[in-house]
CSV table of C-alpha atoms in Angstrom, one decimal:
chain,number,residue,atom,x,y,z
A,11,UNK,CA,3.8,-13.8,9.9
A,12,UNK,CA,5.5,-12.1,7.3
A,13,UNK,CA,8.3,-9.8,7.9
A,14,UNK,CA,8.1,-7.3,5.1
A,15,UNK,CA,6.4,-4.3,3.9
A,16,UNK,CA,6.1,-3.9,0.0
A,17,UNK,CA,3.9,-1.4,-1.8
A,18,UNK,CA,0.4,-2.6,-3.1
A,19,UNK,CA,0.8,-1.8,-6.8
A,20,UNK,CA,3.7,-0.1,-8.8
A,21,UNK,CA,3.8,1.1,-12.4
A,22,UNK,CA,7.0,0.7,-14.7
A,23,UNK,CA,7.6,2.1,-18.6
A,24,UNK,CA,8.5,-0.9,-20.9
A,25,UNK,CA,12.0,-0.5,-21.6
A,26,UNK,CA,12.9,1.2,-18.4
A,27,UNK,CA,14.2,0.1,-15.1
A,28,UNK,CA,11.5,-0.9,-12.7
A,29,UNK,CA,12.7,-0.4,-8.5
A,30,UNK,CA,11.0,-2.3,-5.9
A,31,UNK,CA,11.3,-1.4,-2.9
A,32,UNK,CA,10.9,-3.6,0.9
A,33,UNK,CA,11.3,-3.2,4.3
A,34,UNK,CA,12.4,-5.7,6.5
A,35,UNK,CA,13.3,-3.7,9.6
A,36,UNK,CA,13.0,-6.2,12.2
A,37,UNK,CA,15.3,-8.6,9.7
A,38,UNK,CA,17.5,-11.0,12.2
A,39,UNK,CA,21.4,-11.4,11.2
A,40,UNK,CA,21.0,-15.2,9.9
A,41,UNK,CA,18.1,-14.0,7.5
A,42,UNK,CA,18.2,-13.8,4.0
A,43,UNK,CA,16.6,-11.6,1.6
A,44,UNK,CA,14.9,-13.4,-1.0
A,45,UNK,CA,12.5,-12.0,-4.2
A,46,UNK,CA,10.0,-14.1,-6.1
A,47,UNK,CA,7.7,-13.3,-8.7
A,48,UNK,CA,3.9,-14.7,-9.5
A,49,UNK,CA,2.7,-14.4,-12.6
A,50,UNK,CA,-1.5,-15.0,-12.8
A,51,UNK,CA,-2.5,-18.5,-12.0
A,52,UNK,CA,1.6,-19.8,-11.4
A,53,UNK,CA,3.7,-20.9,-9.4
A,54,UNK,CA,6.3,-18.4,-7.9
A,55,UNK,CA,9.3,-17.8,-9.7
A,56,UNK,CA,12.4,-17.7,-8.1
A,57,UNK,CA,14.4,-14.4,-9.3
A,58,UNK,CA,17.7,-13.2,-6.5
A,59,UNK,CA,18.6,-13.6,-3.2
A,60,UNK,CA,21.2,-12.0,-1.0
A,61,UNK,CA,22.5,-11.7,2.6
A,62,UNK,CA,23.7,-8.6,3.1
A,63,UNK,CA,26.3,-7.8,-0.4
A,64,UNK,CA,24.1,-6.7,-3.4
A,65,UNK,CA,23.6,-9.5,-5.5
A,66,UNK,CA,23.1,-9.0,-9.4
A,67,UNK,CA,21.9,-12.0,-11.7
A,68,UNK,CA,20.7,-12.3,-15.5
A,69,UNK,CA,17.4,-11.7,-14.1
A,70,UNK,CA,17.6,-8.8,-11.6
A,71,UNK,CA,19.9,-6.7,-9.4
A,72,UNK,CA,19.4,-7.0,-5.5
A,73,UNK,CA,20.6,-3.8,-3.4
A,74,UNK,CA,20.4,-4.5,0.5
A,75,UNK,CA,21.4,-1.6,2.6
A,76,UNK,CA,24.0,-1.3,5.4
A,77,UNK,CA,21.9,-1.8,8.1
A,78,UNK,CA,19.7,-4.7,6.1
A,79,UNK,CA,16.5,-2.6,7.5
A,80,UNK,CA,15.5,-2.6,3.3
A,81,UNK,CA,15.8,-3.6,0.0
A,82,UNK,CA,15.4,-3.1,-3.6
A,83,UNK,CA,14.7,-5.4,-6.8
A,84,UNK,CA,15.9,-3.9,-9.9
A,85,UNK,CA,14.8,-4.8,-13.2
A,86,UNK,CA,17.0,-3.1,-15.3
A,87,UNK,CA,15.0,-2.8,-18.7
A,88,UNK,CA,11.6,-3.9,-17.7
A,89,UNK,CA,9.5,-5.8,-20.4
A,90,UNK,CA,5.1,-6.8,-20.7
A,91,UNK,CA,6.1,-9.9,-19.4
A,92,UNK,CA,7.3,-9.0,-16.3
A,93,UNK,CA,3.9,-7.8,-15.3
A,94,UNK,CA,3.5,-9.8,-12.2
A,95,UNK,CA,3.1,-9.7,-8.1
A,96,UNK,CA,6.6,-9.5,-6.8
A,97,UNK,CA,7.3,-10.6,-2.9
A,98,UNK,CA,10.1,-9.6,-0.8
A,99,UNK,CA,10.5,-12.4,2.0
A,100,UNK,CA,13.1,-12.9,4.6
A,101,UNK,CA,14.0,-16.1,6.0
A,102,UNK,CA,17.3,-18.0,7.3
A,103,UNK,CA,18.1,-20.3,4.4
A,104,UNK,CA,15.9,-23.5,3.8
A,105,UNK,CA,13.6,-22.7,6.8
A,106,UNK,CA,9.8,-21.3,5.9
A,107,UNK,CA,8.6,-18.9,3.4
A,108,UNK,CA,5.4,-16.4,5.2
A,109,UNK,CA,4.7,-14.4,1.8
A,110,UNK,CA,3.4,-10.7,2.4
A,111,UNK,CA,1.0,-9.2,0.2
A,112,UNK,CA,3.2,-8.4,-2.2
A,113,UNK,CA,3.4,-5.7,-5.1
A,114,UNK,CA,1.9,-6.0,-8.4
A,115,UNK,CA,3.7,-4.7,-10.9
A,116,UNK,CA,2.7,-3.4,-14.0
A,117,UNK,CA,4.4,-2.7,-17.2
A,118,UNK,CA,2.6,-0.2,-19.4
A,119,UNK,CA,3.3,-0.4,-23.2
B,9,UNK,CA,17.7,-27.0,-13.1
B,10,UNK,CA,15.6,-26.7,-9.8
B,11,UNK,CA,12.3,-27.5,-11.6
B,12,UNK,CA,10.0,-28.5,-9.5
B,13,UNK,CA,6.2,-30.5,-11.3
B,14,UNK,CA,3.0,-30.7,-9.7
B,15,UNK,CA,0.2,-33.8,-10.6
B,16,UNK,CA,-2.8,-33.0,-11.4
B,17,UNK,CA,-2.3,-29.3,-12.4
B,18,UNK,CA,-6.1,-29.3,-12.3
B,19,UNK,CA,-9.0,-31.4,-10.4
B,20,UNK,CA,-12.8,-31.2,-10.2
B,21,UNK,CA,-14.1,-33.6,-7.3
B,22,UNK,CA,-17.1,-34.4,-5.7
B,23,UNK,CA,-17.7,-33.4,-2.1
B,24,UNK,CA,-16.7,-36.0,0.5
B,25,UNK,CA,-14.1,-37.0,-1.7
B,26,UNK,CA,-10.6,-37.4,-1.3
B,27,UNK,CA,-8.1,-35.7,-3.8
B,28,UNK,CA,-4.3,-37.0,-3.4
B,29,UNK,CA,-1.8,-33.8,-5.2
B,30,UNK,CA,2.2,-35.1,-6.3
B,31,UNK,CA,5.0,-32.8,-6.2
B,32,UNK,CA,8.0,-33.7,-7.5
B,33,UNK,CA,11.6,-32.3,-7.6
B,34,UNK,CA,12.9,-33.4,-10.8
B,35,UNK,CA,16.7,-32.5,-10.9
B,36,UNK,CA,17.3,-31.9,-7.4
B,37,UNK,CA,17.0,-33.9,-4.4
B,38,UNK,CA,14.8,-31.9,-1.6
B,39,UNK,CA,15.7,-32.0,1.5
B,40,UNK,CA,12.8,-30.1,2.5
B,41,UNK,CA,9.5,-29.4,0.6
B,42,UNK,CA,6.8,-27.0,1.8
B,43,UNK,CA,2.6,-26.9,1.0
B,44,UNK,CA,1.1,-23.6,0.6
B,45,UNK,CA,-2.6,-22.4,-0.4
B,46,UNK,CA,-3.6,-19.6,-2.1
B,47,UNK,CA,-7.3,-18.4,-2.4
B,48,UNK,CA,-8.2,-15.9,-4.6
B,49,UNK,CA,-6.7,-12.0,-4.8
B,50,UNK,CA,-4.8,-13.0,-1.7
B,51,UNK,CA,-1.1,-14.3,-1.2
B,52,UNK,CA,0.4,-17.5,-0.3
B,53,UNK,CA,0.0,-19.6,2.9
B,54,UNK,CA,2.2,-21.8,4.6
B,55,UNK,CA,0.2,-25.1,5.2
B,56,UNK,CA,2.9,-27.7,6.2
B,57,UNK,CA,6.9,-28.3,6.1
B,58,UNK,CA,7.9,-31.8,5.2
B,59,UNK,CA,11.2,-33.1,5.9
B,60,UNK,CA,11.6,-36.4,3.9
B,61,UNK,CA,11.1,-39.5,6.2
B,62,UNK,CA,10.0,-37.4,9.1
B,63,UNK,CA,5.7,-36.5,9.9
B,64,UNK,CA,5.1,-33.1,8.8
B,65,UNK,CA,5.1,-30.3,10.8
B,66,UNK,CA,1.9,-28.0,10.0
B,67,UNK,CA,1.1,-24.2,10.8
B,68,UNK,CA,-1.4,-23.0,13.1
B,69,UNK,CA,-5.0,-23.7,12.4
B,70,UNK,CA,-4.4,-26.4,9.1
B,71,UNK,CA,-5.8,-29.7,10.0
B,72,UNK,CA,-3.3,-32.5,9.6
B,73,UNK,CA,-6.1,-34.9,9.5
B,74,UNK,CA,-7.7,-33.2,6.7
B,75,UNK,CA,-4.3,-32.5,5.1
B,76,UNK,CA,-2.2,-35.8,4.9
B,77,UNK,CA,1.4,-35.2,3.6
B,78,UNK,CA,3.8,-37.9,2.7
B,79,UNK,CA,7.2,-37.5,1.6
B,80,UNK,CA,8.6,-40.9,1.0
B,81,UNK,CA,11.5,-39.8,-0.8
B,82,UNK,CA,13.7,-36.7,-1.3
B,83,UNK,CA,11.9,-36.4,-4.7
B,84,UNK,CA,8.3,-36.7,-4.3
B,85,UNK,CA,5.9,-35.3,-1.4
B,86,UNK,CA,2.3,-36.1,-1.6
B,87,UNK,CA,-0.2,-33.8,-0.1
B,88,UNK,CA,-4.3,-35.9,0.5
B,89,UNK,CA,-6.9,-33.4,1.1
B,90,UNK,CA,-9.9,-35.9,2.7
B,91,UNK,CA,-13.5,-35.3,2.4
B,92,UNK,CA,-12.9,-32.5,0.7
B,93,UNK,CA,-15.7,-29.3,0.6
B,94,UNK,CA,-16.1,-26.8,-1.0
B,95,UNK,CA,-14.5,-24.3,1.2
B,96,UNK,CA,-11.2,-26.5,0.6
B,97,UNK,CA,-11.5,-25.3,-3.1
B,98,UNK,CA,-8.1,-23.4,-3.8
B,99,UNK,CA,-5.1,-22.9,-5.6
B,100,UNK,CA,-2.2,-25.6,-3.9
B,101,UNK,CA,1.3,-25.0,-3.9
B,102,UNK,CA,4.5,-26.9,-3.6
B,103,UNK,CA,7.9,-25.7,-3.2
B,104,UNK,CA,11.1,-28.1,-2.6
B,105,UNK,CA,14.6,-26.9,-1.0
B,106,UNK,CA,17.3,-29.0,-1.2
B,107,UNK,CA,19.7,-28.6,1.5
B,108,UNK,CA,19.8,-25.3,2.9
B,109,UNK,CA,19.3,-24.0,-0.4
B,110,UNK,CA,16.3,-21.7,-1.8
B,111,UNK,CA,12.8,-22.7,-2.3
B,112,UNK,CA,11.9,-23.3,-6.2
B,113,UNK,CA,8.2,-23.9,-6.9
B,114,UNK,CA,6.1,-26.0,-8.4
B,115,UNK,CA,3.2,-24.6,-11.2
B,116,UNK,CA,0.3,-25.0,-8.3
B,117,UNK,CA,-2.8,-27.6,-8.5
B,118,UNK,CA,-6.1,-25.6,-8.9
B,119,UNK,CA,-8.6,-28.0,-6.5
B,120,UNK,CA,-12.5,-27.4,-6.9
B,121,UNK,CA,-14.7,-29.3,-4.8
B,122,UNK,CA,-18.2,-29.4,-6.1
């Protein structure tokens, strides 16, 4: 079962910074924090991942909190295309993926 | 790099039919690759983790007579859905990690069983 609580559905200004939240409160110590994105009818996409150190890549920034309870995905200037549903999953590395629900993201014009 | 492909990225079939889906990892060797289903509005489903030369271990309540996974090589896993029906009509998923490295996804095989 999946480990993480995500909002349903978020809205996000083109041009400005889109923050998505996740809890992960029962997260165990060997347990990464990964984010992927779906966009309709794809594949997910892999964007950041991060143990416990905020991680920041040309896609997205990553902020984990001390305690590793929760987590944010930043997109720092978001754009139409990154309309998509985003999932928060924790997992120690190379072992199974059990995807939440997810929040669907939508940039507005 | 990490692009993982998908064969057929589409297939109509007949029901009672067998339908055989390729995923390959094509600039990556994969240690590990996983099978996921997706029906519609909802999220993703763990069907089956293959380890390459080893049978497939599959999640609670997928059929691993109905699902037949191969994974000959650490580039290519095969996943046979026999006698298909139409309930097995879905959206099908690989994703292929090479050693104790992240998941990275193939484009998905839309199945519908007529």
């Amino acid at each position: 079962d999946a480990k993480t609580t995500q909002p349903p559905s978020m809205d996000c200004a083109e041009g400005r910074a889109a923050n998505l939240p996740c809890n992960h409160s029962t997260i165990s110590g060997n347990e990464y924090v990964y984010w992927y994105r779906q966009i309709h009818s794809q594949g997910p996409q892999y964007i950041i991942h991060g143990l416990k150190n905020n991680e920041t890549n040309e896609m997205a920034s990553l902020i984990i909190t001390e305690d590793r309870k929760s987590s944010t995905l930043i997109l720092p200037h978001a754009t139409l295309r990154d309309t998509a549903v985003y999932y928060c999953i924790v997992a120690p590395t190379g072992n199974q993926f059990y995807f939440g629900t997810g929040t669907s993201l939508t940039v507005i014009p | 790099g990490a692009v993982v492909s998908q064969h057929p990225s589409w297939v109509i079939c007949k029901s009672g039919t067998s339908v055989k889906i390729e995923c390959r990892s094509l600039d990556f060797q994969a240690t590990t690759m996983f099978w996921y289903r997706q029906f519609p509005k909802q999220s993703l489903m763990l069907m089956a983790t293959s380890n390459e030369g080893s049978k497939a271990t599959y999640e609670q309540g997928v059929e691993k007579d109905k699902f037949l996974i191969n994974h000959a090589s650490l580039t290519l896993s095969t996943l046979t859905v026999t006698s298909a029906h139409p309930e097995d009509s879905s959206f099908y998923i690989c994703s292929a990690s090479p050693l104790a490295g992240t998941q990275y996804f193939g484009p998905g095989t839309r199945l519908l069983v007529l």
